Amino acid sequence: MKDQSQPEVGATTSEQLEAPELPSLLEATKVWLRIGCLSFGGPAGQIALMHREVVDDRNWISDRRFLHALNFCSLLPGPEAQQLATYLGWLLHGAKGGLIAGLLFILPGAVVMFVLSTIFVIAGDVPVVAALFFGLKCAVLMIVFEALLKVAGRALKGALPWLLAAVAFAALFLFSVPFPAVVLAAALIGALAPSVFSVGAHGEARSGPPALLDAVMAADPGYAKGLAKSARRAGILSLIAWAIPVVALLPLSGLYAEVAWFFSKMAVVTFGGAYAVLTYVAQEAVEGYAWLSAAEMLTGLGLAETTPGPLILVLQFVGFLAGYGPESSLAGGVAAALVTLWVTFAPCFAFVFLGAPAIERLQEKRALAGALAAITAAVVGVIANLALWFGLRVVFQEVQPVNWAGLSLDLPVLQSLDPAALLVVSLAALTLFRLKLGVIKTLSLCSLAGLGLKVALGL
């Protein structure tokens, strides 16, 4: 008699039929909070950290899908790293997951910026805080460099993608071409030559098991479609949430109406990240509205660069000082900063939730796949430009813009080399590439080393 307890050869057991499970929302929330607390170094460092957490370390998301989402977010106004977190959170756990991921990317930095803004208006300077974050900036430089090597190795397959990445870098670094123009040009080239870019350009397959999300989507082809309805609803609600304070405050005129209207405009023109609009913001906030001085604007930028979260949080500092104003009111500063945060980031969620379902639905189209893959190649050049921009300002205390024969270059003043920064950057390279201690240990060691050096040098 046949043993009924054993399945026949070739039979499918219930365990074999069991679909793969995504991480729980609680588990993902812990990871998004971790990313939000460690997201130093601007978009390049933040994207590098996110890639390490969800692609390299946990294999939740594939390289191809991560880069696909990044390409879309690069086209949107607003901070692309925060929008990428929202997109990936939505793919893993729907609109709720996207909202949690996006908010946790913002909140740690926003809380720190509130504290630093308060210290600044009360104490006038924050040298100890700057010393605390000095080592972090040095470590982030190496994290960005590591990400650049990984993304380039996986995304650039063939001579033309490498050439496009080099051209994108040159356009940004040498000719100061606007970021949106670089991305749109790359998209057009990719759409016209999809076979050149789409093959392998979204990252080659990893050895080992497939990414968890890919396995889930393979088991359930309607997975992404099932998330679309909640995303559209969340997108519409985000637009309404964005409009409420603007509509409520504009008829009242006064400071808060000006803050709501001004930063709402900024929310829809910040293509290419914060640096693309900082000149305009500084000019209007300093000269037009007289909310703060030029020196205070530079201080705000410095604080934003040394705190976690998107660099666009510098707008929160501007809003805080606008509300603090001549009456020296902390309550007024907090209220204006909250309005600034609300109207700056609410549209970011709307853009992602309204656009991501369409991008997921259309990603198998050859022209779109080619366009997004070409953007991936261009983004390698963008990351290289950001890494160089960031690196020059970490290792050298002075960087001088030079215009020569139609070129616009940022050249370091060699005499301003910072030995302490160079030492901590070298320590970060050692811990990451040689000792392979990982991000947390590298950031911790470099932060302590930077603080110790600054204290020894008298801050």
Short mmCIF file of C-alpha atoms in Angstrom, two decimals:
data_model
loop_
_atom_site.label_atom_id
_atom_site.label_comp_id
_atom_site.label_asym_id
_atom_site.label_seq_id
_atom_site.Cartn_x
_atom_site.Cartn_y
_atom_site.Cartn_z
CA MET A 1 0.00 0.00 0.00
CA LYS A 2 1.23 3.45 -0.90
CA ASP A 3 2.34 5.64 2.01
CA GLN A 4 -0.33 8.37 2.07
CA SER A 5 1.81 10.59 4.27
CA GLN A 6 4.35 11.21 1.47
CA PRO A 7 3.52 13.32 -1.58
CA GLU A 8 3.89 11.71 -5.00
CA VAL A 9 6.92 12.60 -7.07
CA GLY A 10 6.16 15.79 -8.99
CA ALA A 11 3.20 16.67 -6.77
CA THR A 12 2.85 20.24 -5.52
CA THR A 13 2.70 20.57 -1.76
CA SER A 14 0.90 23.36 0.08
CA GLU A 15 4.32 24.65 1.17
CA GLN A 16 5.40 24.89 -2.50
CA LEU A 17 2.23 26.80 -3.35
CA GLU A 18 2.76 29.25 -0.52
CA ALA A 19 3.49 32.71 -1.92
CA PRO A 20 6.50 34.59 -0.62
CA GLU A 21 5.74 37.10 2.11
CA LEU A 22 6.91 40.69 2.23
CA PRO A 23 8.36 42.09 5.46
CA SER A 24 5.75 43.24 7.94
CA LEU A 25 4.82 46.90 8.06
CA LEU A 26 6.42 47.12 11.52
CA GLU A 27 9.69 45.64 10.24
CA ALA A 28 9.71 48.01 7.27
CA THR A 29 8.88 50.96 9.53
CA LYS A 30 11.98 50.24 11.62
CA VAL A 31 14.11 50.24 8.47
CA TRP A 32 12.58 53.50 7.18
CA LEU A 33 13.20 55.10 10.57
CA ARG A 34 16.79 53.89 10.50
CA ILE A 35 17.25 55.38 7.02
CA GLY A 36 15.64 58.65 8.11
CA CYS A 37 17.97 58.98 11.09
CA LEU A 38 21.10 58.18 9.08
CA SER A 39 20.31 60.00 5.83
CA PHE A 40 23.21 62.45 5.88
CA GLY A 41 25.08 63.80 2.88
CA GLY A 42 22.41 65.05 0.52
CA PRO A 43 20.63 62.97 -2.16
CA ALA A 44 23.67 60.98 -3.27
CA GLY A 45 24.43 59.77 0.25
CA GLN A 46 20.76 59.17 1.04
CA ILE A 47 20.17 57.12 -2.11
CA ALA A 48 23.35 55.16 -1.38
CA LEU A 49 22.15 54.38 2.14
CA MET A 50 18.69 53.38 0.92
CA HIS A 51 20.18 51.12 -1.75
CA ARG A 52 22.36 49.41 0.83
CA GLU A 53 19.45 48.88 3.25
CA VAL A 54 16.72 47.59 0.90
CA VAL A 55 18.74 46.13 -1.99
CA ASP A 56 22.13 44.94 -0.72
CA ASP A 57 21.44 44.01 2.89
CA ARG A 58 17.81 42.81 2.81
CA ASN A 59 17.14 42.01 -0.87
CA TRP A 60 13.62 43.42 -0.60
CA ILE A 61 13.94 45.37 -3.85
CA SER A 62 15.87 44.43 -6.99
CA ASP A 63 18.46 46.73 -8.56
CA ARG A 64 16.27 47.04 -11.64
CA ARG A 65 13.18 48.11 -9.72
CA PHE A 66 15.14 50.43 -7.41
CA LEU A 67 16.70 52.24 -10.37
CA HIS A 68 13.38 52.30 -12.21
CA ALA A 69 11.77 54.08 -9.26
CA LEU A 70 14.75 56.41 -8.90
CA ASN A 71 14.53 57.39 -12.57
CA PHE A 72 10.89 58.42 -12.15
CA CYS A 73 11.59 60.35 -8.95
CA SER A 74 14.47 62.16 -10.66
CA LEU A 75 11.91 63.69 -13.04
CA LEU A 76 9.75 65.10 -10.24
CA PRO A 77 10.08 68.44 -8.47
CA GLY A 78 11.14 68.00 -4.88
CA PRO A 79 13.74 65.88 -3.05
CA GLU A 80 14.19 62.71 -5.10
CA ALA A 81 15.51 60.63 -2.18
CA GLN A 82 12.43 61.33 -0.05
CA GLN A 83 10.18 60.58 -3.03
CA LEU A 84 12.11 57.37 -3.72
CA ALA A 85 11.48 56.25 -0.14
CA THR A 86 7.77 57.01 -0.62
CA TYR A 87 7.65 55.07 -3.89
CA LEU A 88 9.41 52.01 -2.43
CA GLY A 89 7.29 52.14 0.73
CA TRP A 90 4.18 52.14 -1.49
CA LEU A 91 5.41 49.12 -3.47
CA LEU A 92 6.00 47.17 -0.26
CA HIS A 93 2.89 48.13 1.75
CA GLY A 94 0.60 50.33 -0.31
CA ALA A 95 -0.26 53.96 0.38
CA LYS A 96 0.16 53.49 4.14
CA GLY A 97 3.67 52.15 3.62
CA GLY A 98 4.52 55.00 1.26
CA LEU A 99 3.28 57.60 3.71
CA ILE A 100 5.26 56.05 6.57
CA ALA A 101 8.46 55.78 4.52
CA GLY A 102 8.20 59.33 3.23
CA LEU A 103 7.37 60.85 6.61
CA LEU A 104 10.11 58.99 8.45
CA PHE A 105 12.58 60.24 5.87
CA ILE A 106 11.60 63.83 6.75
CA LEU A 107 10.78 63.82 10.47
CA PRO A 108 14.17 63.06 12.10
CA GLY A 109 15.86 65.86 10.15
CA ALA A 110 12.94 68.23 10.73
CA VAL A 111 13.09 67.65 14.50
CA VAL A 112 16.86 68.23 14.51
CA MET A 113 16.41 71.37 12.42
CA PHE A 114 13.82 72.72 14.88
CA VAL A 115 16.31 72.19 17.71
CA LEU A 116 19.20 73.75 15.81
CA SER A 117 17.08 76.69 14.66
CA THR A 118 16.09 77.36 18.26
CA ILE A 119 19.71 77.10 19.44
CA PHE A 120 20.76 79.44 16.64
CA VAL A 121 18.30 82.23 17.43
CA ILE A 122 19.03 81.96 21.18
CA ALA A 123 22.77 81.27 21.25
CA GLY A 124 23.74 82.77 17.90
CA ASP A 125 26.12 79.97 16.91
CA VAL A 126 26.37 76.19 17.11
CA PRO A 127 30.07 75.22 16.97
CA VAL A 128 29.63 72.10 19.09
CA VAL A 129 26.86 70.84 16.81
CA ALA A 130 29.03 71.54 13.77
CA ALA A 131 31.82 69.56 15.39
CA LEU A 132 29.48 66.64 16.08
CA PHE A 133 28.45 66.43 12.43
CA PHE A 134 31.86 67.14 10.91
CA GLY A 135 32.90 63.47 11.03
CA LEU A 136 29.55 62.38 9.63
CA LYS A 137 30.04 64.53 6.53
CA CYS A 138 33.47 62.98 5.95
CA ALA A 139 32.06 59.45 6.28
CA VAL A 140 29.15 60.23 3.95
CA LEU A 141 31.62 61.25 1.24
CA MET A 142 32.95 57.69 1.16
CA ILE A 143 29.44 56.21 1.30
CA VAL A 144 28.55 58.27 -1.77
CA PHE A 145 31.71 57.10 -3.54
CA GLU A 146 30.90 53.48 -2.72
CA ALA A 147 27.36 53.93 -4.11
CA LEU A 148 28.75 55.52 -7.27
CA LEU A 149 30.96 52.50 -7.92
CA LYS A 150 28.10 50.06 -7.30
CA VAL A 151 25.51 51.86 -9.40
CA ALA A 152 27.94 52.44 -12.26
CA GLY A 153 29.05 48.81 -12.26
CA ARG A 154 25.50 47.49 -12.34
CA ALA A 155 23.76 50.08 -14.50
CA LEU A 156 26.26 50.95 -17.25
CA LYS A 157 26.41 48.11 -19.74
CA GLY A 158 27.95 49.09 -23.04
CA ALA A 159 29.84 52.04 -24.47
CA LEU A 160 26.87 54.36 -25.07
CA PRO A 161 25.54 54.30 -21.48
CA TRP A 162 29.07 55.06 -20.23
CA LEU A 163 29.34 57.89 -22.74
CA LEU A 164 25.96 59.30 -21.68
CA ALA A 165 27.01 59.20 -18.01
CA ALA A 166 30.22 61.06 -18.86
CA VAL A 167 28.34 63.66 -20.91
CA ALA A 168 25.82 64.17 -18.09
CA PHE A 169 28.67 64.70 -15.63
CA ALA A 170 30.43 67.16 -17.95
CA ALA A 171 27.21 69.06 -18.64
CA LEU A 172 26.61 69.57 -14.94
CA PHE A 173 30.14 70.08 -13.67
CA LEU A 174 31.74 71.94 -16.57
CA PHE A 175 28.87 73.82 -18.19
CA SER A 176 26.33 74.20 -15.33
CA VAL A 177 23.53 72.86 -17.52
CA PRO A 178 20.24 72.77 -15.55
CA PHE A 179 19.53 69.35 -14.06
CA PRO A 180 16.08 68.98 -15.71
CA ALA A 181 17.61 69.61 -19.14
CA VAL A 182 20.15 66.82 -18.57
CA VAL A 183 17.48 64.34 -17.45
CA LEU A 184 15.04 65.20 -20.24
CA ALA A 185 17.76 64.97 -22.88
CA ALA A 186 18.75 61.54 -21.57
CA ALA A 187 15.10 60.42 -21.60
CA LEU A 188 14.72 61.52 -25.22
CA ILE A 189 17.88 59.68 -26.30
CA GLY A 190 16.76 56.52 -24.49
CA ALA A 191 13.28 56.66 -26.01
CA LEU A 192 14.76 56.96 -29.50
CA ALA A 193 17.23 54.11 -28.93
CA PRO A 194 15.52 51.78 -26.43
CA SER A 195 17.40 48.66 -27.50
CA VAL A 196 20.74 50.28 -26.64
CA PHE A 197 19.80 51.35 -23.12
CA SER A 198 17.11 48.98 -21.87
CA VAL A 199 19.23 45.84 -22.20
CA GLY A 200 21.10 45.52 -18.93
CA ALA A 201 20.90 49.20 -18.15
CA HIS A 202 18.62 48.70 -15.17
CA GLY A 203 21.13 46.52 -13.41
CA GLU A 204 22.06 42.94 -14.05
CA ALA A 205 20.46 40.10 -12.18
CA ARG A 206 21.96 39.34 -8.80
CA SER A 207 23.22 35.91 -7.95
CA GLY A 208 21.12 34.00 -5.46
CA PRO A 209 17.39 34.25 -4.83
CA PRO A 210 15.37 36.96 -6.56
CA ALA A 211 14.47 40.11 -4.67
CA LEU A 212 11.50 39.55 -2.39
CA LEU A 213 9.25 42.07 -4.13
CA ASP A 214 10.00 40.54 -7.53
CA ALA A 215 9.09 37.10 -6.18
CA VAL A 216 5.81 38.44 -4.81
CA MET A 217 4.96 40.13 -8.12
CA ALA A 218 5.80 36.96 -10.04
CA ALA A 219 3.44 34.99 -7.81
CA ASP A 220 0.75 37.68 -8.08
CA PRO A 221 0.85 39.50 -11.47
CA GLY A 222 -1.93 41.84 -10.35
CA TYR A 223 -0.03 43.01 -7.25
CA ALA A 224 0.93 46.49 -8.49
CA LYS A 225 -2.49 47.03 -10.04
CA GLY A 226 -4.07 46.24 -6.69
CA LEU A 227 -2.08 49.06 -5.08
CA ALA A 228 -3.07 51.65 -7.68
CA LYS A 229 -6.46 52.62 -6.25
CA SER A 230 -5.13 53.44 -2.79
CA ALA A 231 -2.26 55.39 -4.37
CA ARG A 232 -4.62 57.58 -6.42
CA ARG A 233 -6.75 58.22 -3.35
CA ALA A 234 -3.67 59.10 -1.28
CA GLY A 235 -2.45 61.38 -4.08
CA ILE A 236 -5.71 63.31 -4.20
CA LEU A 237 -5.78 63.62 -0.41
CA SER A 238 -2.19 64.93 -0.50
CA LEU A 239 -3.20 67.62 -2.98
CA ILE A 240 -6.11 68.63 -0.75
CA ALA A 241 -3.82 68.67 2.30
CA TRP A 242 -1.41 70.89 0.39
CA ALA A 243 -4.15 73.31 -0.63
CA ILE A 244 -5.85 73.67 2.78
CA PRO A 245 -3.31 75.94 4.53
CA VAL A 246 -2.67 77.94 1.37
CA VAL A 247 -6.37 78.59 0.74
CA ALA A 248 -6.98 79.29 4.44
CA LEU A 249 -4.05 81.69 4.87
CA LEU A 250 -4.00 83.65 1.63
CA PRO A 251 -7.14 85.73 2.36
CA LEU A 252 -5.63 86.72 5.73
CA SER A 253 -2.51 88.21 4.10
CA GLY A 254 0.43 88.86 6.43
CA LEU A 255 3.52 86.78 7.13
CA TYR A 256 2.01 83.29 7.20
CA ALA A 257 0.20 83.87 3.91
CA GLU A 258 3.49 84.98 2.35
CA VAL A 259 5.28 81.92 3.74
CA ALA A 260 2.56 79.54 2.50
CA TRP A 261 2.46 81.06 -0.98
CA PHE A 262 6.22 81.43 -1.46
CA PHE A 263 7.14 77.90 -0.39
CA SER A 264 4.21 76.42 -2.31
CA LYS A 265 5.77 77.91 -5.44
CA MET A 266 9.11 76.42 -4.46
CA ALA A 267 7.52 72.98 -4.11
CA VAL A 268 6.69 72.81 -7.82
CA VAL A 269 9.93 74.21 -9.26
CA THR A 270 12.58 72.34 -7.25
CA PHE A 271 13.65 70.11 -10.14
CA GLY A 272 17.10 68.72 -9.49
CA GLY A 273 16.94 69.08 -5.73
CA ALA A 274 17.62 71.92 -3.36
CA TYR A 275 20.72 73.35 -5.03
CA ALA A 276 18.73 74.09 -8.18
CA VAL A 277 16.62 76.71 -6.38
CA LEU A 278 18.74 77.84 -3.44
CA THR A 279 20.00 80.89 -5.32
CA TYR A 280 16.44 82.03 -6.03
CA VAL A 281 15.29 81.27 -2.48
CA ALA A 282 18.23 83.16 -1.00
CA GLN A 283 17.62 86.17 -3.22
CA GLU A 284 13.90 86.36 -2.50
CA ALA A 285 14.08 85.53 1.22
CA VAL A 286 17.02 87.87 1.88
CA GLU A 287 16.42 90.76 -0.51
CA GLY A 288 12.73 90.47 -1.33
CA TYR A 289 11.09 89.54 1.98
CA ALA A 290 14.01 90.40 4.33
CA TRP A 291 13.22 87.35 6.45
CA LEU A 292 16.92 86.75 7.20
CA SER A 293 20.39 87.95 6.25
CA ALA A 294 22.73 86.41 3.68
CA ALA A 295 24.99 85.16 6.47
CA GLU A 296 22.01 83.54 8.20
CA MET A 297 21.02 81.89 4.91
CA LEU A 298 24.48 80.36 4.66
CA THR A 299 24.22 79.17 8.26
CA GLY A 300 20.90 77.49 7.45
CA LEU A 301 22.44 75.74 4.47
CA GLY A 302 25.30 74.54 6.63
CA LEU A 303 22.89 73.17 9.23
CA ALA A 304 20.83 71.42 6.56
CA GLU A 305 23.97 69.81 5.11
CA THR A 306 24.97 68.39 8.49
CA THR A 307 21.58 67.02 9.58
CA PRO A 308 19.73 63.93 8.35
CA GLY A 309 16.99 64.25 5.78
CA PRO A 310 16.65 66.15 2.51
CA LEU A 311 18.74 69.26 2.01
CA ILE A 312 15.55 71.15 1.16
CA LEU A 313 15.00 71.29 4.95
CA VAL A 314 17.00 74.52 4.68
CA LEU A 315 13.62 76.03 3.74
CA GLN A 316 12.38 75.08 7.22
CA PHE A 317 15.21 77.18 8.69
CA VAL A 318 14.23 80.11 6.44
CA GLY A 319 10.60 79.79 7.51
CA PHE A 320 11.61 79.58 11.17
CA LEU A 321 13.59 82.83 10.99
CA ALA A 322 10.76 84.49 9.05
CA GLY A 323 8.32 83.66 11.84
CA TYR A 324 10.79 84.45 14.61
CA GLY A 325 11.16 87.91 13.10
CA PRO A 326 11.62 91.22 14.89
CA GLU A 327 9.44 90.13 17.82
CA SER A 328 11.84 87.29 18.71
CA SER A 329 8.94 84.87 19.02
CA LEU A 330 9.83 81.18 19.23
CA ALA A 331 6.14 80.29 18.80
CA GLY A 332 6.02 82.37 15.64
CA GLY A 333 9.15 80.68 14.33
CA VAL A 334 7.79 77.21 14.99
CA ALA A 335 4.43 78.05 13.37
CA ALA A 336 6.02 79.49 10.22
CA ALA A 337 8.41 76.52 9.99
CA LEU A 338 5.48 74.09 10.25
CA VAL A 339 3.67 75.89 7.44
CA THR A 340 6.86 75.73 5.39
CA LEU A 341 7.25 72.00 5.98
CA TRP A 342 3.61 71.32 5.15
CA VAL A 343 3.48 73.15 1.82
CA THR A 344 6.95 71.91 0.83
CA PHE A 345 6.40 68.19 1.33
CA ALA A 346 2.66 67.57 0.87
CA PRO A 347 2.97 67.91 -2.93
CA CYS A 348 5.91 65.48 -2.90
CA PHE A 349 3.57 62.71 -1.74
CA ALA A 350 0.97 63.76 -4.31
CA PHE A 351 3.44 63.56 -7.20
CA VAL A 352 4.57 60.06 -6.23
CA PHE A 353 1.18 58.58 -5.43
CA LEU A 354 -0.43 59.95 -8.58
CA GLY A 355 2.43 59.00 -10.90
CA ALA A 356 3.82 55.73 -9.55
CA PRO A 357 0.90 53.46 -10.62
CA ALA A 358 1.20 54.68 -14.21
CA ILE A 359 4.96 54.18 -14.18
CA GLU A 360 4.56 50.63 -12.88
CA ARG A 361 1.91 49.90 -15.50
CA LEU A 362 3.99 51.25 -18.37
CA GLN A 363 7.42 50.01 -17.39
CA GLU A 364 7.39 47.17 -19.94
CA LYS A 365 6.87 49.62 -22.83
CA ARG A 366 10.08 49.66 -24.88
CA ALA A 367 10.26 53.42 -25.37
CA LEU A 368 9.62 54.13 -21.69
CA ALA A 369 12.03 51.40 -20.58
CA GLY A 370 14.69 52.89 -22.85
CA ALA A 371 14.00 56.42 -21.60
CA LEU A 372 14.20 55.42 -17.93
CA ALA A 373 17.30 53.29 -18.51
CA ALA A 374 19.01 56.23 -20.24
CA ILE A 375 18.09 58.38 -17.25
CA THR A 376 19.80 55.74 -15.09
CA ALA A 377 22.99 56.26 -17.09
CA ALA A 378 22.67 60.03 -16.74
CA VAL A 379 22.00 59.68 -13.00
CA VAL A 380 25.41 57.99 -12.65
CA GLY A 381 26.89 61.22 -13.99
CA VAL A 382 24.66 63.21 -11.65
CA ILE A 383 25.83 61.19 -8.64
CA ALA A 384 29.45 61.67 -9.75
CA ASN A 385 28.86 65.42 -9.97
CA LEU A 386 27.24 65.50 -6.53
CA ALA A 387 30.05 63.40 -5.08
CA LEU A 388 32.68 65.75 -6.49
CA TRP A 389 30.73 68.85 -5.42
CA PHE A 390 30.32 67.46 -1.92
CA GLY A 391 33.87 66.13 -1.72
CA LEU A 392 35.50 69.43 -2.66
CA ARG A 393 33.59 71.19 0.10
CA VAL A 394 34.39 68.55 2.70
CA VAL A 395 38.13 68.30 2.07
CA PHE A 396 38.74 71.96 1.23
CA GLN A 397 37.57 74.93 3.25
CA GLU A 398 37.38 77.20 0.20
CA VAL A 399 36.12 76.45 -3.31
CA GLN A 400 36.34 79.15 -5.95
CA PRO A 401 34.08 79.29 -9.04
CA VAL A 402 36.09 79.92 -12.22
CA ASN A 403 34.75 80.84 -15.64
CA TRP A 404 37.14 80.10 -18.49
CA ALA A 405 36.53 79.66 -22.24
CA GLY A 406 32.84 79.01 -21.71
CA LEU A 407 33.43 76.56 -18.87
CA SER A 408 32.14 77.05 -15.35
CA LEU A 409 34.30 75.21 -12.83
CA ASP A 410 34.39 74.87 -9.07
CA LEU A 411 38.09 74.66 -8.22
CA PRO A 412 39.45 74.13 -4.71
CA VAL A 413 41.80 76.63 -3.13
CA LEU A 414 44.70 74.27 -2.47
CA GLN A 415 45.95 76.26 0.50
CA SER A 416 42.57 75.67 2.19
CA LEU A 417 43.03 71.89 2.40
CA ASP A 418 41.58 70.67 5.71
CA PRO A 419 43.98 68.03 7.14
CA ALA A 420 41.42 66.97 9.75
CA ALA A 421 38.80 66.33 7.07
CA LEU A 422 41.27 64.44 4.91
CA LEU A 423 42.20 62.28 7.91
CA VAL A 424 38.57 61.40 8.72
CA VAL A 425 37.76 60.72 5.04
CA SER A 426 40.73 58.33 4.96
CA LEU A 427 39.40 56.63 8.09
CA ALA A 428 36.00 56.24 6.42
CA ALA A 429 37.60 54.71 3.31
CA LEU A 430 39.53 52.27 5.52
CA THR A 431 36.47 51.16 7.50
CA LEU A 432 34.22 50.82 4.44
CA PHE A 433 36.47 49.34 1.78
CA ARG A 434 39.21 47.56 3.75
CA LEU A 435 37.67 46.59 7.08
CA LYS A 436 34.10 46.43 5.71
CA LEU A 437 32.60 47.55 9.02
CA GLY A 438 29.38 48.77 7.46
CA VAL A 439 27.55 52.09 7.50
CA ILE A 440 26.63 52.34 11.19
CA LYS A 441 30.10 51.59 12.55
CA THR A 442 31.70 53.82 9.92
CA LEU A 443 29.43 56.75 10.74
CA SER A 444 29.93 56.24 14.48
CA LEU A 445 33.71 55.97 14.32
CA CYS A 446 34.05 58.95 11.97
CA SER A 447 31.70 61.07 14.06
CA LEU A 448 33.74 60.39 17.20
CA ALA A 449 37.01 60.97 15.34
CA GLY A 450 35.72 64.24 13.87
CA LEU A 451 34.49 65.48 17.23
CA GLY A 452 37.77 64.58 18.87
CA LEU A 453 39.81 66.37 16.21
CA LYS A 454 37.66 69.51 16.36
CA VAL A 455 37.83 69.60 20.15
CA ALA A 456 41.60 69.13 20.02
CA LEU A 457 41.83 72.03 17.55
CA GLY A 458 39.60 74.22 19.72
CA LEU A 459 36.45 73.75 17.62
#
